Short mmCIF file of C-alpha atoms and ligand atoms in Angstrom, two decimals:
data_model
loop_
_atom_site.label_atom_id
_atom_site.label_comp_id
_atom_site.label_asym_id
_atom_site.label_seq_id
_atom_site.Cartn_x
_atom_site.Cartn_y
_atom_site.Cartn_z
CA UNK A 1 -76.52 -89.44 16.11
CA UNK A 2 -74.34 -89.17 13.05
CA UNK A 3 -71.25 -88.12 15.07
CA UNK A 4 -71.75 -91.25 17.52
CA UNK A 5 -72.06 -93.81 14.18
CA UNK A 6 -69.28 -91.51 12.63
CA UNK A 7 -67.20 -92.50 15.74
CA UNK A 8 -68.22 -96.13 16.06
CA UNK A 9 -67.20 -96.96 12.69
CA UNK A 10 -63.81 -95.34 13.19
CA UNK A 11 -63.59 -97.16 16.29
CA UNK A 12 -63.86 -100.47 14.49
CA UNK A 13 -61.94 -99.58 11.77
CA UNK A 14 -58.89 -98.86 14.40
CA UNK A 15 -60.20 -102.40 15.85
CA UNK A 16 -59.55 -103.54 12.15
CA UNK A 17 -55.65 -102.36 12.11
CA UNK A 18 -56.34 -98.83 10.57
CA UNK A 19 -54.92 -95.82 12.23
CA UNK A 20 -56.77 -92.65 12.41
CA UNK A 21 -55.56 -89.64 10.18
CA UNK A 22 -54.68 -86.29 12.35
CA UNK A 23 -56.46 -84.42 9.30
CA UNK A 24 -58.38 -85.29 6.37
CA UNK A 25 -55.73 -84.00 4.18
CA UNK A 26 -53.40 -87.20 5.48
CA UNK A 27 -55.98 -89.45 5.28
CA UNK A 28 -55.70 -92.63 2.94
CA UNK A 29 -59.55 -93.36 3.65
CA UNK A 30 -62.26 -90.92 3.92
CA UNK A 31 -66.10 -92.02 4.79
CA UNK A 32 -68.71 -89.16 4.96
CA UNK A 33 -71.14 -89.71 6.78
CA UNK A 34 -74.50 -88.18 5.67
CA UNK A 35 -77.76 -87.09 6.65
CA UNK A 36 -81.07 -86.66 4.50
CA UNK A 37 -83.44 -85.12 7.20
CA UNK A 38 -83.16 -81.80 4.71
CA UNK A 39 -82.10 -81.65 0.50
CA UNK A 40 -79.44 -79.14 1.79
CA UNK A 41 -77.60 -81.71 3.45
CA UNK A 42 -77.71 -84.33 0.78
CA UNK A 43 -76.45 -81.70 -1.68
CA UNK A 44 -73.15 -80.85 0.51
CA UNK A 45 -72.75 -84.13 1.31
CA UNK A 46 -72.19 -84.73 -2.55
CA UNK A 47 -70.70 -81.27 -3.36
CA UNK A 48 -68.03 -82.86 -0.49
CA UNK A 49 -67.88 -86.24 -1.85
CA UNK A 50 -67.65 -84.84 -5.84
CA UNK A 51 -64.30 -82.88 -3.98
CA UNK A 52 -62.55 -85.89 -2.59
CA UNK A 53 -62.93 -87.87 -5.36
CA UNK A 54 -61.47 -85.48 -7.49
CA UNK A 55 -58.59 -85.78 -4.66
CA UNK A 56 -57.98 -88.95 -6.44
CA UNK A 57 -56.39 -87.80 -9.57
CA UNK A 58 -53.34 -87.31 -7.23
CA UNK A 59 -53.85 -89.60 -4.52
CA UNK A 60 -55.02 -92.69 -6.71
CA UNK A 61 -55.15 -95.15 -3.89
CA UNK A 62 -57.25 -93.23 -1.47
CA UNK A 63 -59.89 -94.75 -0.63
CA UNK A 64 -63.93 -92.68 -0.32
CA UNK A 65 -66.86 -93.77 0.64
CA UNK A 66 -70.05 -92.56 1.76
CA UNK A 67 -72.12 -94.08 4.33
CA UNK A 68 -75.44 -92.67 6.74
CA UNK A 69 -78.97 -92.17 5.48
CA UNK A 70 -78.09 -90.71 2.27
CA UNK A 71 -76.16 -93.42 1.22
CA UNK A 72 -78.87 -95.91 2.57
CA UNK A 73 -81.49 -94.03 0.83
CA UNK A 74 -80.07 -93.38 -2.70
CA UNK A 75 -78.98 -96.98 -3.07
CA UNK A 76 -76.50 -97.38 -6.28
CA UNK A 77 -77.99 -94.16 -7.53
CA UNK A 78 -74.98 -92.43 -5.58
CA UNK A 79 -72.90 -93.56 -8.28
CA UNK A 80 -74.78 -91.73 -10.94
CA UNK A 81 -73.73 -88.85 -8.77
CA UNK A 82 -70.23 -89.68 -7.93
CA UNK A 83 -69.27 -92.06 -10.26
CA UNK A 84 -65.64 -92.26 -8.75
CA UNK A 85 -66.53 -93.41 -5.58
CA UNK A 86 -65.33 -96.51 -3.93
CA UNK A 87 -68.09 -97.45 -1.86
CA UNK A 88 -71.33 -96.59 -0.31
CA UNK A 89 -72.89 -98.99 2.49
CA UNK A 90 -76.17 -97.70 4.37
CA UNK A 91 -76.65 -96.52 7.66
CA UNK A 92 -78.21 -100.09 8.58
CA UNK A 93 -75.50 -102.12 7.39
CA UNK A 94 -72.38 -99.88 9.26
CA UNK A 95 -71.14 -102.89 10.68
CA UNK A 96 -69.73 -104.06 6.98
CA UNK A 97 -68.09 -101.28 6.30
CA UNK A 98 -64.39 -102.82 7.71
CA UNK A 99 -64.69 -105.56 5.32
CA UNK A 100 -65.56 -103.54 2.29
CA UNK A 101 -62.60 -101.33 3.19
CA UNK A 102 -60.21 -104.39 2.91
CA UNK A 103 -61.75 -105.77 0.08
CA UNK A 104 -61.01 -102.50 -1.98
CA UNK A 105 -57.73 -102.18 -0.60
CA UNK A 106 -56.66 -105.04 -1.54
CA UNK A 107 -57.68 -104.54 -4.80
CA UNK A 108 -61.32 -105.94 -4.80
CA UNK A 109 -63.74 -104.65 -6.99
CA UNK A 110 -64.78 -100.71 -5.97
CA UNK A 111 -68.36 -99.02 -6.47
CA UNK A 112 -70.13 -101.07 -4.22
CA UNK A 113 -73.28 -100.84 -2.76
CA UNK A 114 -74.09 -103.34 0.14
CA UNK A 115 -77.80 -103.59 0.20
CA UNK A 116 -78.05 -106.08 2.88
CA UNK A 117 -80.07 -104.95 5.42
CA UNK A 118 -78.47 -106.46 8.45
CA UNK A 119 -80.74 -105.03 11.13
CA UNK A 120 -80.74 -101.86 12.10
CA UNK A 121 -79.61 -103.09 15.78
CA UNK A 122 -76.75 -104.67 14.45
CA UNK A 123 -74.32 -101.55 14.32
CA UNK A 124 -70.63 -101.00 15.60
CA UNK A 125 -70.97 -99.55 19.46
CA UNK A 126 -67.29 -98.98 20.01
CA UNK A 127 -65.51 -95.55 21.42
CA UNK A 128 -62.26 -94.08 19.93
CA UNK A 129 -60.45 -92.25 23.04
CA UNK A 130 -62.65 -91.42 25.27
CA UNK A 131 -62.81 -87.87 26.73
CA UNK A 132 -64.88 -85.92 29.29
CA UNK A 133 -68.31 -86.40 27.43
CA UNK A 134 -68.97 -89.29 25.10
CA UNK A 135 -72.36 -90.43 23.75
CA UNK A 136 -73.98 -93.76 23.56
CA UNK A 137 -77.14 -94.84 21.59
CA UNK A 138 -79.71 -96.51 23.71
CA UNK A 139 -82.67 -96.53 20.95
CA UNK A 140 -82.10 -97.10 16.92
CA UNK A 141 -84.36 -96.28 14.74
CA UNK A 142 -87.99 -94.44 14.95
CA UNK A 143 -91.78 -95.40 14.70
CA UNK A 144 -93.26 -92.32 14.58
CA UNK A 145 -93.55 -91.66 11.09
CA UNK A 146 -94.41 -87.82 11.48
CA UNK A 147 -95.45 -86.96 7.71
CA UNK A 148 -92.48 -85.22 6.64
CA UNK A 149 -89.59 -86.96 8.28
CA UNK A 150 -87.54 -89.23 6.17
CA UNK A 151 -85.97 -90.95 9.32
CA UNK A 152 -87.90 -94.24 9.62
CA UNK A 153 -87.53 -94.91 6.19
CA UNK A 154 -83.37 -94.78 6.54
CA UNK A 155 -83.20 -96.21 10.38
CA UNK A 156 -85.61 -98.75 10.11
CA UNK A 157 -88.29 -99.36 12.97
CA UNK A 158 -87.03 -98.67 16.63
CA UNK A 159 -84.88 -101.10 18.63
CA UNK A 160 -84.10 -100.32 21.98
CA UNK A 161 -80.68 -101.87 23.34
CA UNK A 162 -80.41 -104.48 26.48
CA UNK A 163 -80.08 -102.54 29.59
CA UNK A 164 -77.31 -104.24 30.43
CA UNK A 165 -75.65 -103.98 27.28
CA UNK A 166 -76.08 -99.97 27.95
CA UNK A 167 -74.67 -99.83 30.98
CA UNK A 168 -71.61 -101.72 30.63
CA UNK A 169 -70.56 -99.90 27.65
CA UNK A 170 -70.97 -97.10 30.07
CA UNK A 171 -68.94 -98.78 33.13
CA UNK A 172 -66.02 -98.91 30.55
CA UNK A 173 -66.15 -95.65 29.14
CA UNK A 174 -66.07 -94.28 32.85
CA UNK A 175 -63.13 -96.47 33.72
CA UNK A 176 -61.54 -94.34 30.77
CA UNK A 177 -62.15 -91.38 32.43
CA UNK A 178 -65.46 -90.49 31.12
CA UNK A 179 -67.37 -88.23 33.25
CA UNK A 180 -70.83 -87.13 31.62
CA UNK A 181 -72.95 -89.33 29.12
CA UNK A 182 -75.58 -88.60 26.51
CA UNK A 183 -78.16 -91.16 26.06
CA UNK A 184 -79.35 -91.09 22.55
CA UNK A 185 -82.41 -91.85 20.44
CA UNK A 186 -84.50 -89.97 17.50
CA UNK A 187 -87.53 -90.86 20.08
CA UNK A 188 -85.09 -91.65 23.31
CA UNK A 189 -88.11 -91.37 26.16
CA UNK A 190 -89.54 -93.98 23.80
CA UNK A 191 -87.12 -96.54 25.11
CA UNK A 192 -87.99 -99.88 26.23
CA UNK A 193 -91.31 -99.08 25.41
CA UNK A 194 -91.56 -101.33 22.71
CA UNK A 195 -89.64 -104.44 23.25
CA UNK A 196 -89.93 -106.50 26.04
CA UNK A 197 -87.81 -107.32 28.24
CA UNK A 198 -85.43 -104.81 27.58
CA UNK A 199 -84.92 -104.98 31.53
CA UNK A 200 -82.12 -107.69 32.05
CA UNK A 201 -80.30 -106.09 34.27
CA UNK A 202 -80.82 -106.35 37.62
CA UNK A 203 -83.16 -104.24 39.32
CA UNK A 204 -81.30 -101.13 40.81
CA UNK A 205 -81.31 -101.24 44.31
CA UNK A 206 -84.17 -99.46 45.82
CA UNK A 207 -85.22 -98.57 42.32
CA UNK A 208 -87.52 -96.15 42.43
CA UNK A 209 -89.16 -95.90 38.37
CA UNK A 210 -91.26 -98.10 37.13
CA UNK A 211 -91.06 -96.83 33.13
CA UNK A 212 -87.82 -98.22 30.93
CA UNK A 213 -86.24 -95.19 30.41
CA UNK A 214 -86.31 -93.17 33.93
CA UNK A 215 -84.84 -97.09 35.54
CA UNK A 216 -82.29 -96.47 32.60
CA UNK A 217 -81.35 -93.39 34.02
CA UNK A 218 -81.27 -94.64 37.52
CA UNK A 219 -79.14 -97.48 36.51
CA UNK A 220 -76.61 -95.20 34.78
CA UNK A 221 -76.35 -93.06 37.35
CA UNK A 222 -75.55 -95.78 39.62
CA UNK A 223 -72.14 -96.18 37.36
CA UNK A 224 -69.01 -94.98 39.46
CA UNK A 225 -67.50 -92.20 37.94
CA UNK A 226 -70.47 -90.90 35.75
CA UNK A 227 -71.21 -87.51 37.38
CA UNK A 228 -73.79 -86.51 34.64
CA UNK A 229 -76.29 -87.82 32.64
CA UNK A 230 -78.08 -85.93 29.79
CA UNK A 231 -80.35 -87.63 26.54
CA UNK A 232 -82.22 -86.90 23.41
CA UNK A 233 -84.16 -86.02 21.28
CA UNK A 234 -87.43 -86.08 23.46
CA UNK A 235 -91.15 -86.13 22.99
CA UNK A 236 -94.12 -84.90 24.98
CA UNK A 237 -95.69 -88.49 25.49
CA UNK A 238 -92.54 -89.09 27.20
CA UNK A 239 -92.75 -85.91 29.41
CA UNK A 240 -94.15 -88.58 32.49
CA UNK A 241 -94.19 -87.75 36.32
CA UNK A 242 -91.51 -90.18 36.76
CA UNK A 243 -89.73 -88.60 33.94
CA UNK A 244 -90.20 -85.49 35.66
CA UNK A 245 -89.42 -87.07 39.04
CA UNK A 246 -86.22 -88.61 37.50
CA UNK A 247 -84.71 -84.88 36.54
CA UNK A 248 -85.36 -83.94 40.15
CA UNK A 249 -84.25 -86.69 41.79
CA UNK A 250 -81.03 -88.06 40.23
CA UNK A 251 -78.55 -85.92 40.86
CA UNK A 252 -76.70 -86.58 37.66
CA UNK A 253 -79.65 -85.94 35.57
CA UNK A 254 -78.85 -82.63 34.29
CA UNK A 255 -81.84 -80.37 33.99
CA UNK A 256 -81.98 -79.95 30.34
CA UNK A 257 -84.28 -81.33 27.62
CA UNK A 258 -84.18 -81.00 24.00
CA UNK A 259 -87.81 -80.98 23.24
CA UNK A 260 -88.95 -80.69 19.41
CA UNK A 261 -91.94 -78.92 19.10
CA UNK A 262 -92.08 -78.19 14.87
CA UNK A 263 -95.71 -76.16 15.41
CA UNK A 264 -97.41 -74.21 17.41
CA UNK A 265 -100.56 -74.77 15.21
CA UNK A 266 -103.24 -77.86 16.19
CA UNK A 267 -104.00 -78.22 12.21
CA UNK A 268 -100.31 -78.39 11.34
CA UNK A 269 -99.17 -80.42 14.17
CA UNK A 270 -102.28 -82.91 13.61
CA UNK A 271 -101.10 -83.04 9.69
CA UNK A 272 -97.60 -83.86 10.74
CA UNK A 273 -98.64 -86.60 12.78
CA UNK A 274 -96.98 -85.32 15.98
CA UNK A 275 -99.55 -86.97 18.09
CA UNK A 276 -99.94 -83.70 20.46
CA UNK A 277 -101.61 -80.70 20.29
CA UNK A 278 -100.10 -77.30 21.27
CA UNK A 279 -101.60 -77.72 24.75
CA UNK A 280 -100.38 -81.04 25.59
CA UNK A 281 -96.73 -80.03 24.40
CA UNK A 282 -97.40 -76.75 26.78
CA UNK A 283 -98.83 -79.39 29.91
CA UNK A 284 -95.45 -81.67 29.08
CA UNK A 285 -93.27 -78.63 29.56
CA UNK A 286 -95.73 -77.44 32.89
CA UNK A 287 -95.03 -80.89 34.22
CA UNK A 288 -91.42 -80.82 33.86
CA UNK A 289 -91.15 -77.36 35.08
CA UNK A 290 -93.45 -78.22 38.19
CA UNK A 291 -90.49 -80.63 39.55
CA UNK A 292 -87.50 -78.97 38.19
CA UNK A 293 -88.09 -75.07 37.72
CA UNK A 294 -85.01 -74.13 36.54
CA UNK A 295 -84.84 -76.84 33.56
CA UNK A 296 -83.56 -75.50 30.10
CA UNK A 297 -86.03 -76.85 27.04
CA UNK A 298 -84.69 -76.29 23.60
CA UNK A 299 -86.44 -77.29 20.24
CA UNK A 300 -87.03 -77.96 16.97
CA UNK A 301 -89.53 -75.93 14.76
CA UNK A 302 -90.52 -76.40 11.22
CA UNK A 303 -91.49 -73.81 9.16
CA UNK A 304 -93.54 -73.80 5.75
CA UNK A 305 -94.64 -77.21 6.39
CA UNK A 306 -97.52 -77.57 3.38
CA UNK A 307 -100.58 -75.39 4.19
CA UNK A 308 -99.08 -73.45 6.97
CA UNK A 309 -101.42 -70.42 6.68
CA UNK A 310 -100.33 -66.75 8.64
CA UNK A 311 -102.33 -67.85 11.31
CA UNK A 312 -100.65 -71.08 12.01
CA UNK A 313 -97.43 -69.17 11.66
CA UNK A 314 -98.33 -66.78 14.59
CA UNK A 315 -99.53 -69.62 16.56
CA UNK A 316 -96.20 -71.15 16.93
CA UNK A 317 -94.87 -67.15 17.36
CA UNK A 318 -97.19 -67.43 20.28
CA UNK A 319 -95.95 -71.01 21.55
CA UNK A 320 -92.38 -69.78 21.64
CA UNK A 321 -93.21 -67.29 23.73
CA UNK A 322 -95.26 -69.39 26.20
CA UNK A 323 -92.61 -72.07 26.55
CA UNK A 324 -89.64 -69.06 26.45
CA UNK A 325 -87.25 -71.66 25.03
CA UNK A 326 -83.51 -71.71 25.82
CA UNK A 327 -82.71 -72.55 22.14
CA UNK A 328 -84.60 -72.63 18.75
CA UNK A 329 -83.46 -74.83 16.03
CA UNK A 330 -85.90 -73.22 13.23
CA UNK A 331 -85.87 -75.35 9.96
CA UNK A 332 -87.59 -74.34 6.29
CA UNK A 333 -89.58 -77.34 5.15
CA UNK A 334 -87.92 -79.52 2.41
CA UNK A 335 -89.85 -82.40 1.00
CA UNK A 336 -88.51 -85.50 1.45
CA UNK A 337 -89.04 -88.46 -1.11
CA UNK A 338 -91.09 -91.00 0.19
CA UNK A 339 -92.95 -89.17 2.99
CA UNK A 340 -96.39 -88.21 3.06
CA UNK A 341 -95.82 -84.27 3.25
CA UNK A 342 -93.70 -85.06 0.01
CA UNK A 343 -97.08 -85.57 -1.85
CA UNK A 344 -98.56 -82.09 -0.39
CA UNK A 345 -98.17 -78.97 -2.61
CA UNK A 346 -95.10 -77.44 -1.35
CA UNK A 347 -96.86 -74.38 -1.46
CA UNK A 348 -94.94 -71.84 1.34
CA UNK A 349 -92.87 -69.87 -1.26
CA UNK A 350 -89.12 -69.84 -0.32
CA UNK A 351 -89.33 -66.22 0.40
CA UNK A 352 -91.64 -66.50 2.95
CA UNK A 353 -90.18 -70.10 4.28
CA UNK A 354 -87.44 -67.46 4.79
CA UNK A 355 -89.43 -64.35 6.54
CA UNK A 356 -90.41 -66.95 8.95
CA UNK A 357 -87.63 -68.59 9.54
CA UNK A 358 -86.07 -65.28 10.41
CA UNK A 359 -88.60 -63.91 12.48
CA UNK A 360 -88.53 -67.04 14.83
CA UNK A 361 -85.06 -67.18 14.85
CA UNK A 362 -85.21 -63.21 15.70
CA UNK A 363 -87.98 -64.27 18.51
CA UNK A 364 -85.74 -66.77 20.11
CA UNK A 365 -82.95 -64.09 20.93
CA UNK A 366 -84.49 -62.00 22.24
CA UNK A 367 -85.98 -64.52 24.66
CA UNK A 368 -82.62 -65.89 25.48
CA UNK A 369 -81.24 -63.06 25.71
CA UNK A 370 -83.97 -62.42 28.64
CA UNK A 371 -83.75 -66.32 29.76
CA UNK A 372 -79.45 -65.97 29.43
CA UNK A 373 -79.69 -62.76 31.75
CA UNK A 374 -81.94 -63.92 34.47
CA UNK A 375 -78.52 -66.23 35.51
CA UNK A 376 -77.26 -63.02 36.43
CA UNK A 377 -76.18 -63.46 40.46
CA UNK A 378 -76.70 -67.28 40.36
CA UNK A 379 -74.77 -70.27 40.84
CA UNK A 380 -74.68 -72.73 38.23
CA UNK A 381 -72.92 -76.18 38.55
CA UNK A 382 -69.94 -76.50 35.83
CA UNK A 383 -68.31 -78.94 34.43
CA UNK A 384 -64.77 -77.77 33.91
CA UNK A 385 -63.49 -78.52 30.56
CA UNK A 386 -60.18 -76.70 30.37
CA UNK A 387 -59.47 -73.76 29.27
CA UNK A 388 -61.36 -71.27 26.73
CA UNK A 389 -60.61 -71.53 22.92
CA UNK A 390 -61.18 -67.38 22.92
CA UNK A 391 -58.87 -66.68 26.24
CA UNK A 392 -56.53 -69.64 27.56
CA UNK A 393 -56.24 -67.72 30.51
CA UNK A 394 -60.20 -68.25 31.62
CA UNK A 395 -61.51 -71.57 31.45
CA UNK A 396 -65.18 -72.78 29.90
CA UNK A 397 -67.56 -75.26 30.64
CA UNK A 398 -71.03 -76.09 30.58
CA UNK A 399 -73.57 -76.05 33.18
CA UNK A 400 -76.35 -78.56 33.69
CA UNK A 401 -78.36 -76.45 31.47
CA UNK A 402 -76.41 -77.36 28.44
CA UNK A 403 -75.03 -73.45 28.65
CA UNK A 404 -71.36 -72.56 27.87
CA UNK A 405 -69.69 -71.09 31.43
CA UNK A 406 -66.53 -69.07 31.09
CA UNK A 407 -64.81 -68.44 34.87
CA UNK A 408 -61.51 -67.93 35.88
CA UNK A 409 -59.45 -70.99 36.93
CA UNK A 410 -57.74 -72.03 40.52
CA UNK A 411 -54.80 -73.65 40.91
CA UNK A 412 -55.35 -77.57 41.28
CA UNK A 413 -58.29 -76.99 39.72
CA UNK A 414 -58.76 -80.06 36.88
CA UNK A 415 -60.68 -80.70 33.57
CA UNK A 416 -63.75 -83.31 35.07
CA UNK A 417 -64.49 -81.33 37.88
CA UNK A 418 -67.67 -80.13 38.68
CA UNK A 419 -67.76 -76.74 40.48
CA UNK A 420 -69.79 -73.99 41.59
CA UNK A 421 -69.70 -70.73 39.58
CA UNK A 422 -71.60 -67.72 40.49
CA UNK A 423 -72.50 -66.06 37.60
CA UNK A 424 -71.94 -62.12 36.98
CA UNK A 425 -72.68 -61.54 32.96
CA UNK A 426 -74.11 -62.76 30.46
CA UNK A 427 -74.03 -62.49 26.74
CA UNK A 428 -77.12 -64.54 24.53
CA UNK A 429 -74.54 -67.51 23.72
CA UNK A 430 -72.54 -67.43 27.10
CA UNK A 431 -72.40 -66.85 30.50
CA UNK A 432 -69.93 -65.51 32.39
CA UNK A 433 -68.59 -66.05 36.41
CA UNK A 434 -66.35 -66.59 39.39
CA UNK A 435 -65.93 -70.03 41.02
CA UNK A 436 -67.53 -70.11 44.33
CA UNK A 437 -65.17 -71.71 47.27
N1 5AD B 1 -87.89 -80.50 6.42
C1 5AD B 1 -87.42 -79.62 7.34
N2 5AD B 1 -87.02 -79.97 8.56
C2 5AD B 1 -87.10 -81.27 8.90
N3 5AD B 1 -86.79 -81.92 10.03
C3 5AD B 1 -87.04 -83.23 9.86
N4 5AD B 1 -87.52 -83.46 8.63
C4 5AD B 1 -87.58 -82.24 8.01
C5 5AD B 1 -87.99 -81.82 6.72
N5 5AD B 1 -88.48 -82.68 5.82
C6 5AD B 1 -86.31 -81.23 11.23
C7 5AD B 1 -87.22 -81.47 12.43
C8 5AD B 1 -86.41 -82.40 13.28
C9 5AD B 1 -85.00 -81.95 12.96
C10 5AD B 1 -83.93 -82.92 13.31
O1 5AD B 1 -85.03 -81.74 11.57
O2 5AD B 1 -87.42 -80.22 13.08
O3 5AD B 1 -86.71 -82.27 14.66
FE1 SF4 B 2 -88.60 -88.19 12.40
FE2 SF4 B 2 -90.75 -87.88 13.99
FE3 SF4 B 2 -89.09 -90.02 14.32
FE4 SF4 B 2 -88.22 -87.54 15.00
S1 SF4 B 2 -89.98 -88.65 15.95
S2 SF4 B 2 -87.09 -89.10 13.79
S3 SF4 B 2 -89.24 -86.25 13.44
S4 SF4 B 2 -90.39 -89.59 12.51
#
């Protein structure tokens, strides 16, 4: 999400007569965008920010600023931090930040904060140069509140985009040679789900969904020129039959799902106000698996949440292994300001917040090492992207699984193809193959 709004506000900067720097070491103007789902990345995003504006001893007219959730949820305290910096402007007021720019530029007063609220669905949507893959935000914001997530409180409430709004920003980035598209949203299946009509587009032709998002996916994939669609993050209340029927049935629909899970436990999940239970999650991922077998699900786990007992611990050991994940994104708890888990006792020592996060992460190899190797003498569709940053002479790509493909090239062979590659090795990170006439 951050490197979409990263590259929208770039975009309309270059809309606004800027060019873009070929390094941050040329740059006149530097914006870091920042993220407060974790401390950790607050305190690099400062740590960063404290380094640039030192820059300025030399470099007295460079311009920094900060913008993102941090900057939204620190308000003017930022400056306390970094008192050097020229300007901060929240993730829900992006749209400003060309006109603060030129103010300070042209010698306006620095060390602002813009407050205003404009409305979370009033952010830049614009693409720099568009290459193979480019992302587009369908949903802003989040309603879920789950107790420890300091999300809502940055993005504001969720605001799903016109259809048609969606899918012409998609018609132009294909006509720009874009070939794959990532829908995204902190809750994406969520979309249209809670603003009506988000449907004014016309009905696709034969349309075969009746839920927002899985007629969102039919009427992307109706776009000449997009030859694959993926989206996230998702959530199990969004795992539906005609989601289900969707990743089966639209060929561009690539047959992965990011899938956050955070527990394994019923007591934990139930205090985080996930709105599932272990089982349900499992019965989402049955249900998706029913219709498309060979689907990758990766995830999101918490771990040291407040309370989280041995036995929790070893019941989300025990989920892992039951939904044999193609990816694990395992996360030590850090309170958030603001959030309900905040007010808990943080009481999972950071030693053991550690042991855990290690042994997951430890359980996840070795399961895709197992799910990695079971590729072994199967084809795999790839999307060629050129050739590999480790060996020029073999090219990579990814398959619809989301997995890195390394295969030898042919001649006329050309990035934005999609080709067959039987697979011969694989390694837990990569696989390996030959292209398949
Ligand atoms: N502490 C640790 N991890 C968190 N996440 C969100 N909030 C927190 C927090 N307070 C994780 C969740 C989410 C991912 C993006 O970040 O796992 O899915
Ligand atoms: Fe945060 Fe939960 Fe919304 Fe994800 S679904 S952004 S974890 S509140």
């Amino acid at each position: 999400m951050n490197v979409r709004d990263s590259e929208a506000v770039a975009a309309a900067l270059v809309g606004a007569g800027h060019t873009a720097a070929v390094d941050e070491a040329g740059a006149d103007l530097v914006i870091v965008n920042t993220c407060s789902v974790r401390a950790k990345a607050e305190e690099k995003a400062l740590g960063k920010l404290g380094l640039l504006c030192a820059s300025k001893r030399e470099r007295p007219r460079r311009i920094i600023g900060v913008m993102g959730c941090m900057a939204q949820r620190m308000g003017e305290k930022v400056f306390e931090k970094v008192p050097t910096l020229d300007f901060s402007v929240g993730c829900r007021a992006a749209r400003l930040i060309p006109g603060v720019v030129a103010d300070i530029a042209a010698g306006g007063c620095g060390r602002r904060w813009v407050a205003e609220d404009i409305g979370c669905h009033d952010v830049p949507h614009g693409h720099l140069n568009a290459g193979l893959s480019a992302f587009v935000t369908v949903l802003l914001g989040c309603n879920r509140r789950c107790s420890y997530c300091i999300v809502p409180d940055a993005r504001g409430p969720e605001y799903s985009r016109p259809a048609k709004e969606i899918v012409d920003e998609i018609a132009c980035l294909a006509s720009r040679g874009v070939r794959e598209i990532t829908l995204l949203g902190q809750s994406v299946l969520n979309y249209g789900r809670q603003r009506e009509p988000v449907w004014d587009a016309p009905a696709c032709a034969g349309a075969a969904f009746a839920e927002p998002f899985p007629r969102l996916l039919e009427a992307v994939a109706q776009v000449p020129g997009i030859r694959r669609i993926r989206f996230t993050s998702g959530h199990p209340a969004g795992c539906t039959e005609e989601l289900a029927r969707a990743f089966r049935d639209i060929p561009q629909v690539c047959p992965h799902l990011h899938l956050p899970v955070q527990s394994g436990s019923d007591r934990i999940l139930k205090a985080m106000r996930r709105g599932y239970t272990a089982e349900q999650y499992l019965e989402a991922v049955e249900r998706l698996r029913a219709h498309v077998p060979e689907i990758a699900l990766t995830t999101d786990i918490i771990v040291g949440y407040p309370g989280e007992t041995e036995e929790d611990f070893e019941a989300t050991r025990a989920l892992m292994r039951t939904a044999r994940f193609d990816n694990s994104f395992i996360f030590k708890f850090s309170p958030r300001p603001g959030t309900p888990a905040a007010q808990l006792p943080d009481d999972v020592s950071p030693e053991e917040k550690d042991r855990r996060n290690k042994a997951l992460l430890a359980e996840q190899d070795e399961i895709g090492v197992a799910n990695n190797a079971a590729w072994v003498g199967r084809t795999v569709e790839v999307l060629a992207e050129g050739p590999s940053l480790r060996n020029p002479s073999r090219w990579s790509g990814r398959c619809g699984q989301n997995k890195v493909v390394i295969f030898d090239p042919v001649p006329g062979l050309t990035r934005g193809d999609l080709v067959k590659v039987e697979i011969s090795r694989a390694n837990p990170q990569t696989l390996f193959g030959n292209l398949v006439a």
